Structure formats: structure tokens, C-alpha cells
């Protein structure tokens, strides 16, 4: 299974990023083989549609699960429609999140948990 973890950096030791569409990186892990790939998020700095663009990018990478802090309504619907499961993370390193996921300790997100445009510059984390 290919898991994408929203990250502030490009390694397993990077801190997770709570933003989905605007996180700088995804650390992609193939849980069956242990292969790790870091990928810059091509939608992190776009003006509009970051969440949808990010979902399209993850679909192209074959991602089946995303671990993130926040996901807005448009991105959530695109993830759901694409068959990508979403799990909630608060903090820690990518490695810690991966360990929690494989141990079954992360909670699935079953609805958007922030409003649209949450990760854009100047928007706060109000839910």
C-alpha cells in the first residue's frame, strides 16, 4: 500500500505538515516493500485549487492513503472520489506518523475538518 504523509521536509525525520494542499512535500512510503520517496508538492504555491491539484498529483503517484492534519471540503471530496483514504495526524515526524499508521493508531477522517482555502496565506486554523 502506498501512503503519502504531508511533510515540511523530504525525509522520514522531517516534521509533518498539517496542511494538505499546501504542504511543501509528501513523503511516499510503499508499506509492502519499505521503499521511500520524497516528492515536492507541485500545488503548494498555486493561487487556487491547491487541494484538487494535490489530489491529482497523488493519484498519479498511485497513493492509496494520505496522513494529514487538515483537509478542506473540495480536497476531501476529490480524495474520497479517488478512493484515497485520509487519516488524521497532529504532530511528530514522518517516521513517527508512519509507525502509528502501520500500528493502526491513526484515526480516519470521515469529513472535511477545515473550511475551504484554509492553508492559504493569512488564513487561520479555525475549524
mmCIF file of N, CA and C in Angstrom:
data_model
loop_
_atom_site.group_PDB
_atom_site.id
_atom_site.type_symbol
_atom_site.label_atom_id
_atom_site.label_comp_id
_atom_site.label_asym_id
_atom_site.label_seq_id
_atom_site.Cartn_x
_atom_site.Cartn_y
_atom_site.Cartn_z
ATOM 1 N N UNK A 1 0.842 -1.170 0.000
ATOM 2 C CA UNK A 1 0.000 0.000 0.000
ATOM 3 C C UNK A 1 0.893 1.240 0.000
ATOM 4 N N UNK A 2 0.550 2.212 -0.837
ATOM 5 C CA UNK A 2 1.342 3.438 -0.892
ATOM 6 C C UNK A 2 0.681 4.510 -0.027
ATOM 7 N N UNK A 3 1.453 5.011 0.944
ATOM 8 C CA UNK A 3 0.998 6.008 1.904
ATOM 9 C C UNK A 3 1.735 7.312 1.645
ATOM 10 N N UNK A 4 0.993 8.424 1.622
ATOM 11 C CA UNK A 4 1.583 9.757 1.479
ATOM 12 C C UNK A 4 1.403 10.502 2.793
ATOM 13 N N UNK A 5 2.505 11.043 3.315
ATOM 14 C CA UNK A 5 2.463 11.797 4.565
ATOM 15 C C UNK A 5 2.855 13.236 4.274
ATOM 16 N N UNK A 6 1.980 14.176 4.647
ATOM 17 C CA UNK A 6 2.256 15.606 4.456
ATOM 18 C C UNK A 6 3.444 15.990 5.325
ATOM 19 N N UNK A 7 4.428 16.632 4.708
ATOM 20 C CA UNK A 7 5.685 16.868 5.403
ATOM 21 C C UNK A 7 6.243 18.260 5.133
ATOM 22 N N UNK A 8 7.014 18.749 6.104
ATOM 23 C CA UNK A 8 7.717 20.017 5.947
ATOM 24 C C UNK A 8 9.053 19.833 5.238
ATOM 25 N N UNK A 9 9.514 18.606 5.138
ATOM 26 C CA UNK A 9 10.799 18.322 4.504
ATOM 27 C C UNK A 9 10.744 17.040 3.703
ATOM 28 N N UNK A 10 11.924 16.612 3.240
ATOM 29 C CA UNK A 10 11.972 15.499 2.291
ATOM 30 C C UNK A 10 12.531 14.200 2.862
ATOM 31 N N UNK A 11 12.354 13.987 4.173
ATOM 32 C CA UNK A 11 12.882 12.747 4.748
ATOM 33 C C UNK A 11 11.946 12.199 5.820
ATOM 34 N N UNK A 12 12.216 10.986 6.238
ATOM 35 C CA UNK A 12 11.446 10.367 7.315
ATOM 36 C C UNK A 12 11.598 11.116 8.630
ATOM 37 N N UNK A 13 12.681 11.863 8.780
ATOM 38 C CA UNK A 13 12.919 12.605 10.017
ATOM 39 C C UNK A 13 12.375 14.029 9.975
ATOM 40 N N UNK A 14 11.738 14.412 8.877
ATOM 41 C CA UNK A 14 11.114 15.734 8.769
ATOM 42 C C UNK A 14 9.849 15.779 9.613
ATOM 43 N N UNK A 15 9.483 16.977 10.049
ATOM 44 C CA UNK A 15 8.226 17.156 10.770
ATOM 45 C C UNK A 15 7.060 17.085 9.798
ATOM 46 N N UNK A 16 5.946 16.552 10.283
ATOM 47 C CA UNK A 16 4.749 16.533 9.455
ATOM 48 C C UNK A 16 4.218 17.950 9.304
ATOM 49 N N UNK A 17 3.458 18.169 8.252
ATOM 50 C CA UNK A 17 2.822 19.461 7.992
ATOM 51 C C UNK A 17 1.322 19.240 8.076
ATOM 52 N N UNK A 18 0.626 20.100 8.795
ATOM 53 C CA UNK A 18 -0.814 19.908 8.988
ATOM 54 C C UNK A 18 -1.639 20.256 7.754
ATOM 55 N N UNK A 19 -1.049 20.990 6.805
ATOM 56 C CA UNK A 19 -1.785 21.411 5.611
ATOM 57 C C UNK A 19 -1.739 20.311 4.557
ATOM 58 N N UNK A 20 -2.860 20.054 3.920
ATOM 59 C CA UNK A 20 -2.876 19.058 2.859
ATOM 60 C C UNK A 20 -2.440 19.658 1.529
ATOM 61 N N UNK A 21 -3.215 20.546 0.977
ATOM 62 C CA UNK A 21 -2.947 21.070 -0.363
ATOM 63 C C UNK A 21 -1.720 21.942 -0.470
ATOM 64 N N UNK A 22 -1.262 22.479 0.642
ATOM 65 C CA UNK A 22 -0.133 23.408 0.600
ATOM 66 C C UNK A 22 1.089 22.932 1.382
ATOM 67 N N UNK A 23 1.112 21.676 1.747
ATOM 68 C CA UNK A 23 2.331 21.176 2.394
ATOM 69 C C UNK A 23 3.464 21.198 1.363
ATOM 70 N N UNK A 24 4.688 21.499 1.792
ATOM 71 C CA UNK A 24 5.786 21.582 0.827
ATOM 72 C C UNK A 24 6.168 20.242 0.196
ATOM 73 N N UNK A 25 6.044 19.166 0.960
ATOM 74 C CA UNK A 25 6.472 17.844 0.486
ATOM 75 C C UNK A 25 5.474 16.776 0.898
ATOM 76 N N UNK A 26 5.547 15.684 0.182
ATOM 77 C CA UNK A 26 4.937 14.428 0.607
ATOM 78 C C UNK A 26 6.054 13.412 0.701
ATOM 79 N N UNK A 27 6.074 12.663 1.780
ATOM 80 C CA UNK A 27 6.950 11.507 1.850
ATOM 81 C C UNK A 27 6.054 10.315 1.539
ATOM 82 N N UNK A 28 6.383 9.629 0.459
ATOM 83 C CA UNK A 28 5.599 8.499 -0.032
ATOM 84 C C UNK A 28 6.284 7.212 0.398
ATOM 85 N N UNK A 29 5.527 6.336 1.022
ATOM 86 C CA UNK A 29 6.089 5.082 1.521
ATOM 87 C C UNK A 29 5.263 3.924 0.991
ATOM 88 N N UNK A 30 5.935 2.990 0.351
ATOM 89 C CA UNK A 30 5.302 1.741 -0.077
ATOM 90 C C UNK A 30 5.443 0.782 1.100
ATOM 91 N N UNK A 31 4.346 0.561 1.834
ATOM 92 C CA UNK A 31 4.439 -0.205 3.075
ATOM 93 C C UNK A 31 4.796 -1.668 2.847
ATOM 94 N N UNK A 32 4.493 -2.213 1.676
ATOM 95 C CA UNK A 32 4.813 -3.614 1.395
ATOM 96 C C UNK A 32 6.308 -3.841 1.196
ATOM 97 N N UNK A 33 6.994 -2.846 0.634
ATOM 98 C CA UNK A 33 8.417 -3.010 0.309
ATOM 99 C C UNK A 33 9.339 -2.125 1.139
ATOM 100 N N UNK A 34 8.781 -1.094 1.788
ATOM 101 C CA UNK A 34 9.597 -0.158 2.552
ATOM 102 C C UNK A 34 10.255 0.921 1.710
ATOM 103 N N UNK A 35 9.963 0.964 0.416
ATOM 104 C CA UNK A 35 10.549 1.979 -0.462
ATOM 105 C C UNK A 35 9.985 3.347 -0.086
ATOM 106 N N UNK A 36 10.897 4.321 0.084
ATOM 107 C CA UNK A 36 10.531 5.681 0.474
ATOM 108 C C UNK A 36 10.927 6.636 -0.641
ATOM 109 N N UNK A 37 10.012 7.552 -0.979
ATOM 110 C CA UNK A 37 10.272 8.573 -1.988
ATOM 111 C C UNK A 37 9.755 9.899 -1.453
ATOM 112 N N UNK A 38 10.561 10.947 -1.544
ATOM 113 C CA UNK A 38 10.096 12.290 -1.196
ATOM 114 C C UNK A 38 9.736 13.006 -2.483
ATOM 115 N N UNK A 39 8.612 13.710 -2.458
ATOM 116 C CA UNK A 39 8.159 14.433 -3.645
ATOM 117 C C UNK A 39 7.701 15.825 -3.238
ATOM 118 N N UNK A 40 8.232 16.835 -3.914
ATOM 119 C CA UNK A 40 7.764 18.198 -3.684
ATOM 120 C C UNK A 40 6.320 18.296 -4.158
ATOM 121 N N UNK A 41 5.504 19.010 -3.412
ATOM 122 C CA UNK A 41 4.103 19.195 -3.770
ATOM 123 C C UNK A 41 4.007 20.260 -4.859
ATOM 124 N N UNK A 42 3.630 19.902 -6.075
ATOM 125 C CA UNK A 42 3.587 20.877 -7.165
ATOM 126 C C UNK A 42 2.497 21.929 -6.999
ATOM 127 N N UNK A 43 1.559 21.716 -6.091
ATOM 128 C CA UNK A 43 0.463 22.665 -5.890
ATOM 129 C C UNK A 43 0.641 23.549 -4.661
ATOM 130 N N UNK A 44 1.748 23.411 -3.960
ATOM 131 C CA UNK A 44 1.933 24.126 -2.695
ATOM 132 C C UNK A 44 1.813 25.638 -2.826
ATOM 133 N N UNK A 45 2.227 26.202 -3.943
ATOM 134 C CA UNK A 45 2.250 27.653 -4.083
ATOM 135 C C UNK A 45 1.275 28.196 -5.127
ATOM 136 N N UNK A 46 0.367 27.377 -5.635
ATOM 137 C CA UNK A 46 -0.574 27.874 -6.644
ATOM 138 C C UNK A 46 -1.601 28.791 -5.996
ATOM 139 N N UNK A 47 -2.177 29.680 -6.789
ATOM 140 C CA UNK A 47 -3.137 30.640 -6.266
ATOM 141 C C UNK A 47 -4.445 30.016 -5.819
ATOM 142 N N UNK A 48 -4.999 29.135 -6.624
ATOM 143 C CA UNK A 48 -6.284 28.498 -6.310
ATOM 144 C C UNK A 48 -6.238 27.041 -6.744
ATOM 145 N N UNK A 49 -7.027 26.222 -6.072
ATOM 146 C CA UNK A 49 -7.140 24.823 -6.468
ATOM 147 C C UNK A 49 -6.017 23.932 -5.989
ATOM 148 N N UNK A 50 -5.328 24.346 -4.916
ATOM 149 C CA UNK A 50 -4.202 23.543 -4.425
ATOM 150 C C UNK A 50 -4.644 22.147 -3.998
ATOM 151 N N UNK A 51 -5.775 22.058 -3.320
ATOM 152 C CA UNK A 51 -6.234 20.751 -2.849
ATOM 153 C C UNK A 51 -6.534 19.793 -3.980
ATOM 154 N N UNK A 52 -7.259 20.270 -4.980
ATOM 155 C CA UNK A 52 -7.610 19.426 -6.128
ATOM 156 C C UNK A 52 -6.354 19.035 -6.903
ATOM 157 N N UNK A 53 -5.471 19.997 -7.129
ATOM 158 C CA UNK A 53 -4.216 19.704 -7.830
ATOM 159 C C UNK A 53 -3.372 18.694 -7.081
ATOM 160 N N UNK A 54 -3.370 18.813 -5.758
ATOM 161 C CA UNK A 54 -2.602 17.878 -4.940
ATOM 162 C C UNK A 54 -3.186 16.474 -5.035
ATOM 163 N N UNK A 55 -4.500 16.364 -5.026
ATOM 164 C CA UNK A 55 -5.132 15.047 -5.178
ATOM 165 C C UNK A 55 -4.751 14.435 -6.521
ATOM 166 N N UNK A 56 -4.802 15.219 -7.583
ATOM 167 C CA UNK A 56 -4.429 14.707 -8.909
ATOM 168 C C UNK A 56 -2.984 14.209 -8.915
ATOM 169 N N UNK A 57 -2.095 14.949 -8.263
ATOM 170 C CA UNK A 57 -0.693 14.544 -8.161
ATOM 171 C C UNK A 57 -0.575 13.204 -7.423
ATOM 172 N N UNK A 58 -1.273 13.078 -6.296
ATOM 173 C CA UNK A 58 -1.185 11.842 -5.515
ATOM 174 C C UNK A 58 -1.780 10.653 -6.265
ATOM 175 N N UNK A 59 -2.854 10.880 -6.995
ATOM 176 C CA UNK A 59 -3.428 9.812 -7.822
ATOM 177 C C UNK A 59 -2.399 9.354 -8.850
ATOM 178 N N UNK A 60 -1.690 10.307 -9.467
ATOM 179 C CA UNK A 60 -0.677 9.946 -10.476
ATOM 180 C C UNK A 60 0.469 9.147 -9.872
ATOM 181 N N UNK A 61 0.672 9.285 -8.564
ATOM 182 C CA UNK A 61 1.727 8.546 -7.863
ATOM 183 C C UNK A 61 1.239 7.207 -7.315
ATOM 184 N N UNK A 62 -0.044 6.904 -7.485
ATOM 185 C CA UNK A 62 -0.581 5.630 -7.010
ATOM 186 C C UNK A 62 -0.842 5.573 -5.518
ATOM 187 N N UNK A 63 -1.046 6.725 -4.897
ATOM 188 C CA UNK A 63 -1.265 6.788 -3.449
ATOM 189 C C UNK A 63 -2.639 6.227 -3.092
ATOM 190 N N UNK A 64 -2.676 5.452 -2.001
ATOM 191 C CA UNK A 64 -3.922 4.867 -1.516
ATOM 192 C C UNK A 64 -4.374 5.452 -0.188
ATOM 193 N N UNK A 65 -3.432 6.045 0.566
ATOM 194 C CA UNK A 65 -3.709 6.605 1.890
ATOM 195 C C UNK A 65 -2.939 7.906 2.040
ATOM 196 N N UNK A 66 -3.592 8.916 2.650
ATOM 197 C CA UNK A 66 -2.929 10.177 2.984
ATOM 198 C C UNK A 66 -3.028 10.384 4.486
ATOM 199 N N UNK A 67 -1.922 10.784 5.099
ATOM 200 C CA UNK A 67 -1.896 11.164 6.505
ATOM 201 C C UNK A 67 -1.655 12.664 6.563
ATOM 202 N N UNK A 68 -2.623 13.402 7.108
ATOM 203 C CA UNK A 68 -2.564 14.859 7.126
ATOM 204 C C UNK A 68 -3.281 15.390 8.360
ATOM 205 N N UNK A 69 -3.070 16.657 8.634
ATOM 206 C CA UNK A 69 -3.762 17.289 9.750
ATOM 207 C C UNK A 69 -5.107 17.842 9.342
ATOM 208 N N UNK A 70 -5.113 18.598 8.252
ATOM 209 C CA UNK A 70 -6.317 19.303 7.832
ATOM 210 C C UNK A 70 -6.621 19.037 6.370
ATOM 211 N N UNK A 71 -7.903 18.866 6.082
ATOM 212 C CA UNK A 71 -8.335 18.706 4.692
ATOM 213 C C UNK A 71 -9.677 19.422 4.529
ATOM 214 N N UNK A 72 -9.730 20.301 3.528
ATOM 215 C CA UNK A 72 -10.938 21.076 3.264
ATOM 216 C C UNK A 72 -11.957 20.300 2.455
ATOM 217 N N UNK A 73 -13.136 20.902 2.233
ATOM 218 C CA UNK A 73 -14.226 20.175 1.577
ATOM 219 C C UNK A 73 -13.946 19.763 0.135
ATOM 220 N N UNK A 74 -13.342 20.613 -0.659
ATOM 221 C CA UNK A 74 -13.079 20.255 -2.058
ATOM 222 C C UNK A 74 -12.037 19.146 -2.156
ATOM 223 N N UNK A 75 -10.961 19.291 -1.398
ATOM 224 C CA UNK A 75 -9.920 18.262 -1.403
ATOM 225 C C UNK A 75 -10.457 16.948 -0.844
ATOM 226 N N UNK A 76 -11.238 17.030 0.231
ATOM 227 C CA UNK A 76 -11.776 15.806 0.816
ATOM 228 C C UNK A 76 -12.649 15.057 -0.191
ATOM 229 N N UNK A 77 -13.511 15.783 -0.871
ATOM 230 C CA UNK A 77 -14.393 15.137 -1.853
ATOM 231 C C UNK A 77 -13.581 14.519 -2.988
ATOM 232 N N UNK A 78 -12.531 15.214 -3.436
ATOM 233 C CA UNK A 78 -11.676 14.670 -4.501
ATOM 234 C C UNK A 78 -10.941 13.420 -4.020
ATOM 235 N N UNK A 79 -10.455 13.436 -2.787
ATOM 236 C CA UNK A 79 -9.791 12.255 -2.226
ATOM 237 C C UNK A 79 -10.773 11.091 -2.139
ATOM 238 N N UNK A 80 -11.946 11.359 -1.594
ATOM 239 C CA UNK A 80 -12.963 10.313 -1.444
ATOM 240 C C UNK A 80 -13.341 9.734 -2.808
ATOM 241 N N UNK A 81 -13.566 10.607 -3.776
ATOM 242 C CA UNK A 81 -13.942 10.158 -5.122
ATOM 243 C C UNK A 81 -12.839 9.345 -5.791
ATOM 244 N N UNK A 82 -11.600 9.622 -5.412
ATOM 245 C CA UNK A 82 -10.449 8.908 -5.978
ATOM 246 C C UNK A 82 -10.126 7.625 -5.230
ATOM 247 N N UNK A 83 -10.862 7.360 -4.158
ATOM 248 C CA UNK A 83 -10.630 6.145 -3.382
ATOM 249 C C UNK A 83 -9.444 6.229 -2.443
ATOM 250 N N UNK A 84 -8.956 7.441 -2.175
ATOM 251 C CA UNK A 84 -7.823 7.621 -1.260
ATOM 252 C C UNK A 84 -8.364 7.829 0.146
ATOM 253 N N UNK A 85 -7.927 7.001 1.079
ATOM 254 C CA UNK A 85 -8.344 7.117 2.472
ATOM 255 C C UNK A 85 -7.505 8.186 3.161
ATOM 256 N N UNK A 86 -8.116 8.884 4.116
ATOM 257 C CA UNK A 86 -7.461 10.000 4.797
ATOM 258 C C UNK A 86 -7.410 9.709 6.292
ATOM 259 N N UNK A 87 -6.220 9.874 6.880
ATOM 260 C CA UNK A 87 -6.022 9.664 8.308
ATOM 261 C C UNK A 87 -5.483 10.934 8.944
ATOM 262 N N UNK A 88 -5.889 11.159 10.190
ATOM 263 C CA UNK A 88 -5.558 12.383 10.916
ATOM 264 C C UNK A 88 -4.235 12.268 11.663
ATOM 265 N N UNK A 89 -3.415 13.316 11.516
ATOM 266 C CA UNK A 89 -2.180 13.437 12.294
ATOM 267 C C UNK A 89 -2.124 14.839 12.882
ATOM 268 N N UNK A 90 -1.509 14.968 14.055
ATOM 269 C CA UNK A 90 -1.389 16.273 14.700
ATOM 270 C C UNK A 90 0.026 16.818 14.630
ATOM 271 N N UNK A 91 0.982 15.982 14.957
ATOM 272 C CA UNK A 91 2.365 16.449 15.028
ATOM 273 C C UNK A 91 3.292 15.245 14.984
ATOM 274 N N UNK A 92 4.588 15.533 15.065
ATOM 275 C CA UNK A 92 5.588 14.476 15.064
ATOM 276 C C UNK A 92 6.370 14.456 13.771
ATOM 277 N N UNK A 93 7.202 13.455 13.643
ATOM 278 C CA UNK A 93 7.982 13.290 12.422
ATOM 279 C C UNK A 93 7.242 12.346 11.477
ATOM 280 N N UNK A 94 7.658 12.355 10.241
ATOM 281 C CA UNK A 94 7.082 11.440 9.259
ATOM 282 C C UNK A 94 7.262 10.002 9.735
ATOM 283 N N UNK A 95 8.416 9.689 10.265
ATOM 284 C CA UNK A 95 8.692 8.332 10.758
ATOM 285 C C UNK A 95 7.700 7.940 11.866
ATOM 286 N N UNK A 96 7.451 8.864 12.801
ATOM 287 C CA UNK A 96 6.517 8.583 13.894
ATOM 288 C C UNK A 96 5.099 8.363 13.367
ATOM 289 N N UNK A 97 4.698 9.171 12.393
ATOM 290 C CA UNK A 97 3.369 9.019 11.800
ATOM 291 C C UNK A 97 3.268 7.683 11.069
ATOM 292 N N UNK A 98 4.299 7.326 10.330
ATOM 293 C CA UNK A 98 4.301 6.048 9.621
ATOM 294 C C UNK A 98 4.182 4.885 10.602
ATOM 295 N N UNK A 99 4.923 4.945 11.699
ATOM 296 C CA UNK A 99 4.847 3.890 12.715
ATOM 297 C C UNK A 99 3.450 3.813 13.318
ATOM 298 N N UNK A 100 2.847 4.975 13.600
ATOM 299 C CA UNK A 100 1.492 4.997 14.155
ATOM 300 C C UNK A 100 0.486 4.437 13.150
ATOM 301 N N UNK A 101 0.656 4.780 11.882
ATOM 302 C CA UNK A 101 -0.258 4.263 10.854
ATOM 303 C C UNK A 101 -0.154 2.747 10.754
ATOM 304 N N UNK A 102 1.053 2.231 10.653
ATOM 305 C CA UNK A 102 1.213 0.779 10.487
ATOM 306 C C UNK A 102 0.761 0.014 11.725
ATOM 307 N N UNK A 103 0.767 0.676 12.894
ATOM 308 C CA UNK A 103 0.294 0.046 14.124
ATOM 309 C C UNK A 103 -1.217 0.202 14.308
ATOM 310 N N UNK A 104 -1.877 0.875 13.363
ATOM 311 C CA UNK A 104 -3.321 1.060 13.448
ATOM 312 C C UNK A 104 -3.765 2.094 14.464
ATOM 313 N N UNK A 105 -2.882 3.036 14.796
ATOM 314 C CA UNK A 105 -3.185 4.019 15.839
ATOM 315 C C UNK A 105 -3.743 5.345 15.321
ATOM 316 N N UNK A 106 -3.779 5.550 14.009
ATOM 317 C CA UNK A 106 -4.308 6.807 13.470
ATOM 318 C C UNK A 106 -5.804 6.683 13.212
ATOM 319 N N UNK A 107 -6.509 7.803 13.400
ATOM 320 C CA UNK A 107 -7.951 7.822 13.183
ATOM 321 C C UNK A 107 -8.260 8.276 11.759
ATOM 322 N N UNK A 108 -9.197 7.591 11.104
ATOM 323 C CA UNK A 108 -9.595 8.046 9.768
ATOM 324 C C UNK A 108 -10.370 9.359 9.859
ATOM 325 N N UNK A 109 -10.226 10.181 8.837
ATOM 326 C CA UNK A 109 -11.009 11.409 8.714
ATOM 327 C C UNK A 109 -12.187 11.073 7.810
ATOM 328 N N UNK A 110 -13.403 11.258 8.319
ATOM 329 C CA UNK A 110 -14.582 10.879 7.543
ATOM 330 C C UNK A 110 -15.340 12.075 6.980
ATOM 331 N N UNK A 111 -14.835 13.281 7.233
ATOM 332 C CA UNK A 111 -15.436 14.512 6.720
ATOM 333 C C UNK A 111 -14.347 15.569 6.632
ATOM 334 N N UNK A 112 -14.562 16.624 5.836
ATOM 335 C CA UNK A 112 -13.601 17.732 5.850
ATOM 336 C C UNK A 112 -13.505 18.271 7.275
ATOM 337 N N UNK A 113 -12.318 18.707 7.682
ATOM 338 C CA UNK A 113 -12.183 19.213 9.049
ATOM 339 C C UNK A 113 -11.749 20.678 9.114
ATOM 340 N N UNK A 114 -11.667 21.343 7.966
ATOM 341 C CA UNK A 114 -11.444 22.791 7.902
ATOM 342 C C UNK A 114 -12.244 23.342 6.731
ATOM 343 N N UNK A 115 -12.406 24.646 6.704
ATOM 344 C CA UNK A 115 -13.135 25.270 5.592
ATOM 345 C C UNK A 115 -12.232 25.370 4.363
ATOM 346 N N UNK A 116 -12.814 25.728 3.245
ATOM 347 C CA UNK A 116 -12.053 25.912 2.000
ATOM 348 C C UNK A 116 -10.991 26.979 2.174
ATOM 349 N N UNK A 117 -9.894 26.844 1.455
ATOM 350 C CA UNK A 117 -8.795 27.818 1.422
ATOM 351 C C UNK A 117 -8.074 27.946 2.758
ATOM 352 N N UNK A 118 -8.159 26.946 3.615
ATOM 353 C CA UNK A 118 -7.561 27.013 4.940
ATOM 354 C C UNK A 118 -6.057 27.231 4.918
ATOM 355 N N UNK A 119 -5.339 26.580 4.052
ATOM 356 C CA UNK A 119 -3.881 26.671 4.060
ATOM 357 C C UNK A 119 -3.321 27.875 3.339
ATOM 358 N N UNK A 120 -4.199 28.698 2.757
ATOM 359 C CA UNK A 120 -3.714 29.862 2.017
ATOM 360 C C UNK A 120 -3.119 30.883 2.968
ATOM 361 N N UNK A 121 -2.280 31.695 2.444
ATOM 362 C CA UNK A 121 -1.567 32.703 3.207
ATOM 363 C C UNK A 121 -2.541 33.576 3.983
ATOM 364 N N UNK A 122 -2.319 33.698 5.284
ATOM 365 C CA UNK A 122 -3.131 34.563 6.117
ATOM 366 C C UNK A 122 -4.367 33.910 6.715
ATOM 367 N N UNK A 123 -4.732 32.722 6.264
ATOM 368 C CA UNK A 123 -5.893 32.051 6.841
ATOM 369 C C UNK A 123 -5.472 31.341 8.114
ATOM 370 N N UNK A 124 -6.339 31.385 9.106
ATOM 371 C CA UNK A 124 -6.041 30.743 10.381
ATOM 372 C C UNK A 124 -6.590 29.328 10.393
ATOM 373 N N UNK A 125 -6.317 28.627 11.459
ATOM 374 C CA UNK A 125 -6.734 27.226 11.569
ATOM 375 C C UNK A 125 -8.110 27.076 12.194
ATOM 376 N N UNK A 126 -8.978 28.064 12.060
ATOM 377 C CA UNK A 126 -10.339 27.939 12.576
ATOM 378 C C UNK A 126 -11.038 26.780 11.891
ATOM 379 N N UNK A 127 -11.761 26.035 12.637
ATOM 380 C CA UNK A 127 -12.488 24.899 12.071
ATOM 381 C C UNK A 127 -13.953 25.205 12.020
#
